[in-house]
XYZ file of C-alpha atoms in Angstrom:
618
model
C -5.111 39.850 80.615
C -6.444 36.447 79.410
C -9.460 38.030 77.755
C -7.183 40.436 75.931
C -5.005 37.560 74.713
C -8.038 35.659 73.406
C -9.302 38.725 71.597
C -5.911 39.236 70.028
C -5.819 35.606 68.854
C -9.227 36.011 67.198
C -7.973 39.138 65.487
C -4.882 37.282 64.271
C -6.926 34.435 62.790
C -9.267 36.862 61.062
C -6.472 38.824 59.519
C -4.507 35.762 58.441
C -7.503 34.517 56.461
C -7.143 37.384 54.005
C -5.955 36.827 50.419
C -2.433 35.477 50.188
C -1.231 38.637 48.507
C -2.529 40.879 51.303
C -1.568 39.042 54.477
C -1.626 40.732 57.874
C 0.349 39.135 60.666
C -0.219 39.929 64.330
C 2.727 39.799 66.693
C 1.922 39.769 70.417
C 4.461 39.543 73.170
C 3.102 38.601 76.550
C 5.575 39.455 79.275
C 5.608 36.717 81.906
C 4.223 37.966 85.214
C 6.823 38.662 87.830
C 9.725 38.353 85.400
C 12.213 41.180 85.252
C 14.572 41.386 82.298
C 18.041 42.731 82.536
C 18.313 46.331 81.583
C 21.087 47.172 79.153
C 22.489 50.511 78.276
C 22.487 51.579 74.655
C 21.651 48.208 73.030
C 24.857 47.485 71.206
C 26.151 44.081 70.176
C 24.835 40.792 68.897
C 21.251 39.908 69.655
C 20.284 36.355 68.711
C 23.365 36.270 66.532
C 22.490 39.518 64.756
C 24.763 42.554 65.165
C 22.848 45.560 66.472
C 23.778 49.143 67.169
C 21.160 51.474 68.580
C 23.528 53.932 70.189
C 22.546 57.508 69.611
C 18.885 56.956 70.278
C 17.338 57.772 73.661
C 20.102 56.876 76.017
C 19.317 54.855 79.023
C 18.886 51.318 80.249
C 16.560 49.118 78.138
C 14.736 45.858 78.288
C 14.031 44.392 74.839
C 12.217 41.675 72.885
C 13.485 40.374 69.476
C 11.035 38.754 66.996
C 12.693 37.183 63.844
C 10.442 36.913 60.717
C 10.418 36.297 56.951
C 8.001 37.207 54.208
C 6.858 34.843 51.467
C 6.780 37.416 48.695
C 9.039 40.339 47.910
C 7.293 43.700 48.087
C 6.477 46.785 50.082
C 5.007 46.198 53.531
C 3.411 48.331 56.241
C 3.830 47.784 59.996
C 1.427 49.057 62.637
C 2.572 49.075 66.289
C 0.359 49.586 69.295
C 1.027 49.670 73.023
C -1.314 47.920 75.349
C -1.424 49.783 78.613
C 2.310 50.262 78.923
C 3.650 53.072 81.047
C 5.163 56.155 79.562
C 8.656 56.356 78.190
C 8.315 53.077 76.156
C 10.584 53.186 73.120
C 10.156 51.275 69.777
C 12.881 50.653 67.308
C 11.760 49.978 63.710
C 13.699 50.241 60.471
C 12.245 51.974 57.432
C 9.923 54.827 56.787
C 7.664 55.588 59.679
C 5.194 58.100 60.980
C 5.485 59.811 63.377
C 9.221 59.814 62.932
C 12.390 60.870 64.524
C 15.701 60.974 62.721
C 16.282 57.771 60.763
C 19.395 55.770 61.580
C 22.373 56.580 59.448
C 23.253 52.931 58.919
C 20.135 50.725 58.854
C 20.685 47.052 59.613
C 19.361 44.852 56.806
C 18.177 42.166 59.118
C 16.232 44.342 61.536
C 13.319 46.680 61.540
C 15.084 49.579 63.228
C 13.311 52.802 64.041
C 12.760 55.026 67.024
C 9.385 55.866 68.379
C 9.185 57.655 71.730
C 5.961 57.601 73.593
C 5.658 60.723 75.700
C 1.969 60.577 76.357
C -0.293 58.097 77.962
C -0.822 54.702 76.358
C -2.136 53.151 74.281
C -0.135 54.469 71.412
C -0.477 53.393 67.744
C 2.150 54.095 65.126
C 2.206 53.137 61.444
C 5.427 52.478 59.527
C 5.175 52.387 55.708
C 7.367 51.904 52.660
C 9.360 48.966 53.988
C 10.613 46.696 51.188
C 11.207 43.109 52.250
C 12.746 40.363 50.112
C 11.100 36.963 50.174
C 13.016 34.381 52.167
C 15.391 36.810 53.883
C 15.254 36.896 57.642
C 14.294 40.121 59.386
C 13.658 40.898 63.036
C 11.406 43.177 65.068
C 13.171 44.654 68.077
C 11.018 46.143 70.807
C 13.048 47.870 73.486
C 11.807 49.718 76.516
C 13.406 51.469 79.475
C 11.255 50.015 82.159
C 11.744 46.906 84.171
C 8.290 46.780 85.562
C 6.450 45.583 82.421
C 4.368 42.486 82.862
C 1.659 40.860 80.738
C 0.679 42.010 77.249
C 2.331 45.257 76.427
C 2.480 45.579 72.624
C 1.200 44.273 69.264
C 2.657 44.682 65.802
C 0.668 44.091 62.569
C 2.624 43.720 59.266
C 0.687 43.890 56.001
C 1.982 43.364 52.468
C 1.735 41.241 49.306
C 2.954 38.089 51.032
C 2.456 36.152 54.175
C 4.675 36.926 57.193
C 6.269 33.958 58.919
C 6.920 34.967 62.495
C 7.072 32.984 65.691
C 4.341 30.368 65.748
C 2.610 31.958 62.764
C 3.269 29.852 59.617
C 2.044 30.326 56.026
C 0.805 28.293 53.140
C 3.299 27.829 50.305
C 3.477 30.383 47.558
C 2.657 29.485 43.981
C 4.903 26.992 42.159
C 6.849 28.571 39.312
C 7.249 28.127 35.578
C 4.902 25.241 34.792
C 5.576 23.704 31.361
C 3.572 20.954 29.650
C 4.533 18.455 26.955
C 1.696 16.435 25.428
C 1.878 12.815 24.323
C -1.308 11.142 23.195
C -3.871 11.440 25.965
C -1.243 12.335 28.586
C 0.751 15.448 29.403
C 3.950 15.708 31.409
C 3.977 18.892 33.501
C 7.210 20.166 35.030
C 7.558 23.165 37.341
C 9.827 24.831 39.900
C 9.281 24.871 43.650
C 7.675 27.987 45.164
C 9.881 30.799 46.401
C 8.560 30.137 49.913
C 7.295 27.046 51.628
C 5.497 29.247 54.199
C 7.793 28.119 56.978
C 6.416 24.581 56.778
C 7.851 21.896 54.479
C 5.892 21.260 51.303
C 4.134 17.905 51.523
C 3.035 17.628 47.891
C 1.925 19.210 44.635
C -1.238 18.818 42.604
C -1.588 19.587 38.900
C -5.012 20.669 37.653
C -6.054 20.632 33.981
C -8.135 23.287 32.279
C -10.609 22.244 31.000
C -11.219 19.658 33.664
C -10.932 15.963 32.968
C -7.223 15.358 33.300
C -6.080 13.225 36.225
C -2.783 13.955 38.004
C -1.398 10.431 38.207
C 1.015 11.332 41.002
C -1.013 14.004 42.782
C 0.387 14.771 46.235
C 3.911 13.820 45.247
C 6.727 16.227 46.056
C 8.227 15.558 42.626
C 8.314 18.584 40.362
C 7.353 16.406 37.385
C 3.761 15.179 37.213
C 1.977 13.150 34.527
C -1.641 14.031 33.763
C -3.689 11.298 32.096
C -7.205 10.960 30.698
C -7.025 13.838 28.227
C -9.399 13.891 25.276
C -8.002 13.810 21.747
C -8.358 17.095 19.953
C -8.866 19.170 23.147
C -6.364 21.870 24.146
C -5.343 22.009 27.801
C -3.381 24.283 30.131
C -2.247 23.243 33.599
C -1.800 24.967 36.965
C 0.074 23.661 39.986
C -0.759 24.048 43.692
C 1.677 23.376 46.537
C 0.514 22.066 49.907
C 2.087 22.101 53.382
C 0.781 21.572 56.910
C -1.019 24.931 56.700
C -2.945 23.934 53.574
C -2.727 24.514 49.845
C -1.302 27.701 48.467
C -2.374 29.586 45.414
C -2.336 28.156 41.910
C 0.576 28.810 39.641
C 0.266 30.694 36.406
C -1.135 28.500 33.600
C 1.292 26.383 31.626
C 1.600 26.516 27.888
C -1.286 24.982 25.970
C -1.041 21.414 24.657
C -3.521 19.506 22.544
C -4.085 15.843 23.240
C -3.070 14.009 20.099
C -1.295 10.899 18.846
C -0.426 9.281 15.548
C -3.486 8.028 13.650
C -4.785 4.516 14.069
C -4.225 1.971 11.303
C -6.617 2.219 8.335
C -8.899 -0.717 7.544
C -7.513 -2.306 4.392
C -9.881 -2.737 1.482
C -9.584 -4.301 -1.940
C -6.314 -4.260 -3.846
C -7.035 -4.116 -7.568
C -4.214 -5.064 -9.965
C -3.538 -3.234 -13.206
C -0.759 -2.793 -15.720
C 2.349 -2.605 -13.536
C 0.307 -1.189 -10.684
C -2.108 -1.951 -7.854
C -4.932 0.322 -6.689
C -5.153 0.063 -2.885
C -8.455 0.938 -1.188
C -8.844 1.531 2.546
C -11.066 3.157 5.177
C -9.735 6.215 7.031
C -8.849 5.580 10.700
C -9.324 7.760 13.795
C -7.070 10.832 13.519
C -6.442 10.928 17.303
C -6.586 14.679 17.737
C -4.537 15.799 14.747
C -5.928 16.006 11.229
C -4.605 13.323 8.889
C -2.216 14.884 6.409
C -1.875 12.012 3.950
C -1.801 8.256 3.486
C 0.871 5.867 2.229
C 0.209 2.588 0.419
C 2.997 0.010 0.404
C 3.064 -2.933 -1.987
C 6.097 -5.125 -1.463
C 8.298 -2.171 -0.563
C 7.123 0.105 -3.366
C 5.142 3.013 -1.937
C 2.850 5.798 -3.062
C 1.293 8.675 -1.121
C -2.124 10.261 -1.537
C -4.761 12.343 0.191
C -7.314 9.541 0.388
C -8.495 6.154 -0.803
C -7.686 4.592 -3.190
C -3.976 5.070 -3.837
C -2.336 3.658 -6.964
C 1.085 2.101 -6.417
C 2.924 2.042 -9.745
C 6.270 0.712 -11.015
C 5.380 -2.854 -10.043
C 6.408 -5.949 -11.978
C 3.662 -7.567 -14.017
C 3.307 -11.218 -13.127
C 4.686 -10.766 -9.593
C 2.276 -11.245 -6.659
C 2.050 -8.463 -4.071
C 0.298 -7.805 -0.769
C -0.327 -4.184 0.180
C -0.798 -2.147 3.370
C -1.910 1.416 4.097
C -0.926 3.856 6.853
C -1.920 7.409 7.821
C 0.185 10.409 8.879
C -0.718 13.451 10.964
C 1.272 16.222 12.635
C 2.415 13.805 15.324
C 3.863 11.301 12.873
C 3.167 8.127 10.940
C 0.566 5.737 12.292
C 0.815 1.939 12.183
C 0.279 0.005 8.980
C -2.973 -1.744 8.251
C -3.310 -5.473 7.887
C -2.064 -6.778 4.535
C -4.415 -7.039 1.595
C -5.077 -10.246 -0.265
C -2.301 -11.124 -2.695
C -2.771 -9.629 -6.149
C -0.686 -9.757 -9.312
C -0.291 -6.748 -11.631
C -0.885 -7.610 -15.267
C -1.327 -6.204 -18.733
C -2.287 -7.505 -22.150
C -0.204 -10.416 -23.440
C 2.763 -10.009 -25.719
C 2.639 -10.857 -29.407
C 3.201 -14.478 -30.438
C 6.168 -15.218 -32.684
C 5.638 -15.343 -36.452
C 3.331 -18.343 -36.990
C 3.929 -21.254 -39.332
C 1.111 -22.375 -41.616
C 0.176 -25.804 -42.957
C -2.262 -25.803 -45.832
C -5.327 -27.968 -46.064
C -8.429 -28.327 -48.131
C -10.097 -24.943 -47.836
C -8.237 -24.319 -44.622
C -4.921 -23.372 -43.085
C -3.561 -24.762 -39.832
C -1.645 -22.042 -37.985
C 0.951 -22.998 -35.366
C 2.528 -20.465 -33.001
C 4.472 -20.088 -29.770
C 2.624 -18.673 -26.762
C 3.791 -15.143 -25.811
C 4.418 -13.743 -22.325
C 1.147 -13.615 -20.412
C 2.261 -10.438 -18.531
C 0.649 -11.375 -15.258
C -2.758 -12.657 -16.361
C -3.332 -16.147 -17.712
C -3.965 -16.248 -21.446
C -7.552 -17.301 -22.036
C -7.479 -17.700 -25.806
C -5.943 -16.920 -29.176
C -7.392 -15.437 -32.348
C -6.026 -16.297 -35.809
C -6.763 -14.082 -38.806
C -6.088 -15.363 -42.308
C -7.071 -12.717 -44.843
C -10.062 -11.634 -42.760
C -11.269 -15.122 -41.934
C -11.117 -15.626 -38.172
C -10.725 -18.674 -35.974
C -10.170 -18.898 -32.231
C -8.756 -21.459 -29.851
C -7.088 -21.914 -26.521
C -3.800 -23.342 -27.751
C -1.633 -23.873 -30.809
C -2.302 -24.888 -33.544
C -5.582 -23.351 -34.681
C -7.222 -24.282 -37.989
C -8.866 -21.543 -40.043
C -11.565 -23.021 -42.266
C -13.782 -21.579 -44.956
C -10.868 -20.499 -47.124
C -10.726 -20.704 -50.889
C -8.391 -23.291 -52.299
C -5.620 -21.977 -54.520
C -5.937 -18.492 -52.962
C -2.900 -17.076 -51.175
C -3.283 -15.992 -47.539
C -1.070 -14.595 -44.799
C -2.044 -15.209 -41.190
C -1.545 -13.413 -37.872
C -2.399 -14.446 -34.319
C -2.945 -12.534 -31.071
C -3.501 -13.640 -27.472
C -6.152 -12.532 -24.983
C -5.998 -12.369 -21.164
C -7.837 -10.572 -18.366
C -6.445 -7.221 -19.514
C -7.651 -7.592 -23.096
C -6.267 -8.444 -26.513
C -2.543 -8.358 -27.067
C -0.883 -7.136 -30.256
C -0.933 -9.419 -33.297
C 2.077 -11.355 -34.408
C 3.930 -10.524 -37.568
C 2.289 -12.040 -40.645
C 3.148 -15.561 -41.665
C 4.652 -16.443 -45.007
C 1.958 -16.632 -47.721
C 0.121 -19.941 -47.746
C -2.456 -21.322 -50.175
C -5.199 -23.686 -49.037
C -5.267 -26.805 -51.188
C -6.551 -30.357 -51.120
C -3.453 -32.481 -51.342
C -5.125 -35.683 -50.210
C -8.126 -37.699 -51.332
C -9.606 -40.869 -49.965
C -12.589 -43.111 -50.510
C -13.854 -46.649 -50.821
C -12.507 -48.707 -53.655
C -14.907 -49.387 -56.500
C -14.355 -53.132 -56.055
C -15.180 -53.143 -52.349
C -11.698 -54.039 -51.169
C -11.522 -51.184 -48.630
C -10.443 -47.551 -48.363
C -7.932 -46.036 -50.740
C -6.064 -42.797 -49.999
C -4.000 -40.593 -52.274
C -1.758 -37.608 -51.639
C 0.613 -35.564 -53.716
C 3.512 -33.232 -53.304
C 4.838 -30.580 -55.625
C 2.931 -28.688 -58.226
C 3.334 -25.351 -56.489
C 1.676 -23.794 -53.451
C -1.760 -23.535 -55.076
C -1.919 -26.973 -56.610
C -4.997 -28.814 -55.318
C -7.328 -31.694 -55.968
C -10.266 -30.507 -58.016
C -11.391 -34.113 -58.451
C -10.178 -37.188 -56.622
C -12.384 -40.272 -56.951
C -12.104 -44.058 -57.072
C -14.137 -45.535 -59.956
C -14.779 -48.988 -61.511
C -13.142 -50.111 -64.708
C -16.481 -49.781 -66.473
C -19.896 -48.407 -65.728
C -18.985 -45.002 -64.301
C -19.338 -41.813 -66.262
C -15.610 -41.313 -65.951
C -14.735 -44.960 -66.725
C -12.920 -45.787 -70.001
C -15.076 -47.070 -72.857
C -16.296 -50.612 -72.433
C -14.169 -53.279 -74.044
C -11.054 -51.181 -74.184
C -9.242 -52.579 -71.133
C -5.912 -54.339 -71.733
C -6.209 -58.089 -72.221
C -5.310 -60.688 -69.570
C -5.178 -57.909 -66.959
C -7.298 -57.378 -63.898
C -7.684 -54.222 -61.812
C -8.286 -55.468 -58.243
C -9.083 -51.995 -56.799
C -10.566 -50.308 -59.820
C -9.221 -46.974 -61.100
C -8.142 -43.644 -59.476
C -9.509 -40.677 -61.413
C -8.222 -37.202 -60.445
C -7.790 -33.660 -61.671
C -5.369 -31.159 -60.080
C -5.825 -27.432 -60.611
C -3.968 -24.297 -59.570
C -0.636 -25.950 -60.159
C 2.345 -24.099 -61.446
C 2.309 -24.577 -65.234
C 4.887 -27.142 -66.275
C 5.470 -28.270 -62.708
C 5.701 -31.870 -61.613
C 3.714 -33.636 -58.938
C 4.461 -36.915 -57.205
C 1.375 -38.934 -56.302
C 1.311 -41.630 -53.651
C -1.686 -43.972 -53.682
C -2.151 -46.338 -50.777
C -4.403 -49.386 -51.207
C -6.122 -51.497 -48.577
C -4.088 -54.617 -49.492
C -0.662 -55.356 -50.886
C -0.477 -55.251 -54.658
C 0.472 -58.579 -56.341
C 3.917 -59.029 -57.803
C 4.137 -57.903 -61.402
C 1.528 -55.208 -60.995
C 1.985 -52.228 -63.297
C 0.231 -48.864 -63.313
C -2.064 -48.629 -66.326
C -3.442 -45.354 -67.644
C -6.119 -44.562 -70.139
C -5.740 -41.412 -72.196
C -3.688 -39.672 -74.886
C 0.073 -39.512 -74.898
C 2.413 -37.099 -76.602
C 3.136 -39.800 -79.221
C -0.487 -40.827 -79.705
C -3.111 -38.251 -78.898
C -5.945 -40.796 -79.160
C -7.144 -42.073 -75.782
C -5.675 -45.501 -75.262
C -4.270 -47.739 -72.540
C -0.602 -47.498 -71.682
C 1.596 -48.118 -68.688
C 2.854 -45.193 -66.622
C 6.236 -45.536 -64.941
C 5.493 -46.118 -61.266
C 7.053 -47.628 -58.195
C 4.789 -50.293 -56.781
C 5.689 -51.861 -53.478
C 3.464 -53.352 -50.858
C 0.264 -51.352 -50.666
C 1.537 -48.233 -52.428
C 1.990 -47.043 -55.952
C 4.081 -43.909 -56.464
C 4.345 -42.067 -59.767
C 5.358 -38.638 -61.043
C 3.525 -36.594 -63.683
C 4.732 -33.369 -65.238
C 2.065 -30.886 -66.277
C 1.530 -31.197 -70.070
C 3.596 -34.367 -70.448
C 3.107 -38.128 -70.209
C 0.313 -38.911 -67.771
C -1.400 -35.509 -68.114
C -4.424 -36.204 -70.294
C -4.788 -32.630 -71.575
C -1.134 -32.657 -72.709
C -0.982 -28.912 -71.927
C 1.365 -27.155 -69.467
C -1.583 -25.134 -68.151
C -1.461 -25.820 -64.410
C -4.084 -28.556 -64.655
C -3.111 -32.222 -64.462
C -5.720 -34.824 -65.503
C -5.113 -38.484 -64.927
C -6.988 -41.780 -64.824
C -5.484 -45.172 -64.038
C -4.723 -47.890 -61.583
C -2.536 -50.914 -60.866
C -3.245 -53.853 -63.163
C -2.328 -57.483 -62.514
C -1.469 -59.472 -65.713
C -2.882 -63.014 -66.355
C -4.859 -63.255 -63.224
C -6.981 -66.453 -62.827
C -10.551 -66.174 -64.073
C -9.742 -63.220 -66.165
C -11.582 -62.853 -69.434
C -9.035 -61.909 -72.083
C -10.349 -59.716 -74.820
C -10.016 -61.005 -78.406
C -7.619 -58.861 -80.327
C -9.402 -56.746 -82.915
C -8.239 -56.683 -86.589
C -7.742 -53.753 -88.792
C -9.889 -53.266 -91.954
C -7.106 -54.590 -94.228
C -6.699 -57.691 -92.122
C -10.441 -58.259 -92.246
C -10.404 -58.021 -96.070
C -7.470 -60.417 -96.288
C -9.223 -62.865 -93.981
C -12.367 -62.690 -96.158
C -10.408 -63.476 -99.322
C -8.718 -66.438 -97.682
C -12.046 -67.845 -96.546
C -13.585 -67.303 -99.967
C -10.704 -69.170 -101.700
C -11.172 -72.088 -99.350
C -14.810 -72.397 -100.311
C -13.934 -72.493 -104.030
C -11.335 -75.189 -103.513
C -13.717 -77.316 -101.506
C -16.453 -77.135 -104.127
C -14.312 -78.110 -107.122
C -14.141 -81.855 -106.427
C -17.893 -82.026 -106.398
C -17.939 -80.647 -109.538
């Protein structure tokens, strides 16, 4: 008996090691020696809480054994029953399709295998029952009834084979596969959720393990009974599926179906910011592409002070910025996951363009030059580095106003423009100035008598009126000096004479000349001139109306009138003169000259005197 039991146990272990979807379970009932069970007639009534009714099958008193069981997977199962040295007239009750068969019960009990098998010949007897559909998790029972009360020891075995494991008596199963795994990726992690198996194999589930495919993922809460597990350590850009295995005291069951596929990915890293280059109302932002983190970068965004632009790569030009306003810029990348972080800020840059145009300049004439004054225009974001003035094609440059344009022709009319230059280039020119004519309106030099420097300037005469000659000469001895011996008597000229010629004047116009001497002029000084007058066209000395005060003598001459030696209204004014001081000490006064008639009269008088004197001698 013991050897038979050991052999049966070995058989049970061997069969239970088959694939989970083809499990065979051995049921063995060893009748205790010397024990007699109560015989019942027509088993009818509750057995272990289950209602039974076997009336109508082989009447007589019965002993019986009831084995409850469950299966882990719904499907069609086969049962094989065998007697083990039991006397004749043993009866089996099994529910379902069986062979050999008697008449099937009219009302099968859902919780029992109920069938009738009569053994009329010697044991052992083996019968196979097929086509039995069991539902996972529902309790069934095997009822073995016999009409003998003399059975002891091992008398029967039952083997049940089907797609699942059979949980019966001390025989437990591994869990079935967890259900419906679903994965959601996030960066290098995936969260896997699933449902518990349909059967725990009769032993509580002690934990679950999630396995990645391909390998490399780590179940951070492996062995937990939670149905949500987080798998870490995934590689960016790699697609993964996940299976789940349940474990109980019997071991680990089969793997679930694979989950959906997820690819490890995250938003891109931040780009490395490069140079920000300012332009006209814009900044060009350069950067280095970052790691895409498993999802191809779709585009980049550059942000300069809140104004953004998007592009496929570096650089990106951000427009619509204010010239002259400083900006710092950042760059970020976007992929299918979303927008990555912004880069570090660039160095501050200021958009700029060429300067504006200066306002219409004002021009001051000079000797062969014009001095052009202007107001600085808007720099438009880049400091103005210089200005260029153009007067009739003659150019001069400078860094500030005013700028003098030299090399011009006196008495020639010019208009002038000016433009500014900055880092962006040359700005537009200003509007043209009013016409201006270079002219020498001042003259200066050392006095002919060595008293110091004399200066002269005039106003009027028209825009083109200029000094053609302006020199300070002695009373005698210079090519331009008056003839010797013609100077007015008892008069001295302490600073010599001022000889000048103005040209380009408006014919008939008047000029006012101011002559400044190195020392105050004595009281009584008058302005003497040498030359013709309208009333006497011979050159001669005469006084010109002038205002003499302190060191200055101011007089006005009208072209072609008194003071203009050519006496023509031709735009040229010629003058020669200076302040004379009457009766000055040490002055040699010229003897007045006599006319021819006076000389003849004087000769006659002298001759008569001689005659008178000689008569007495006679």
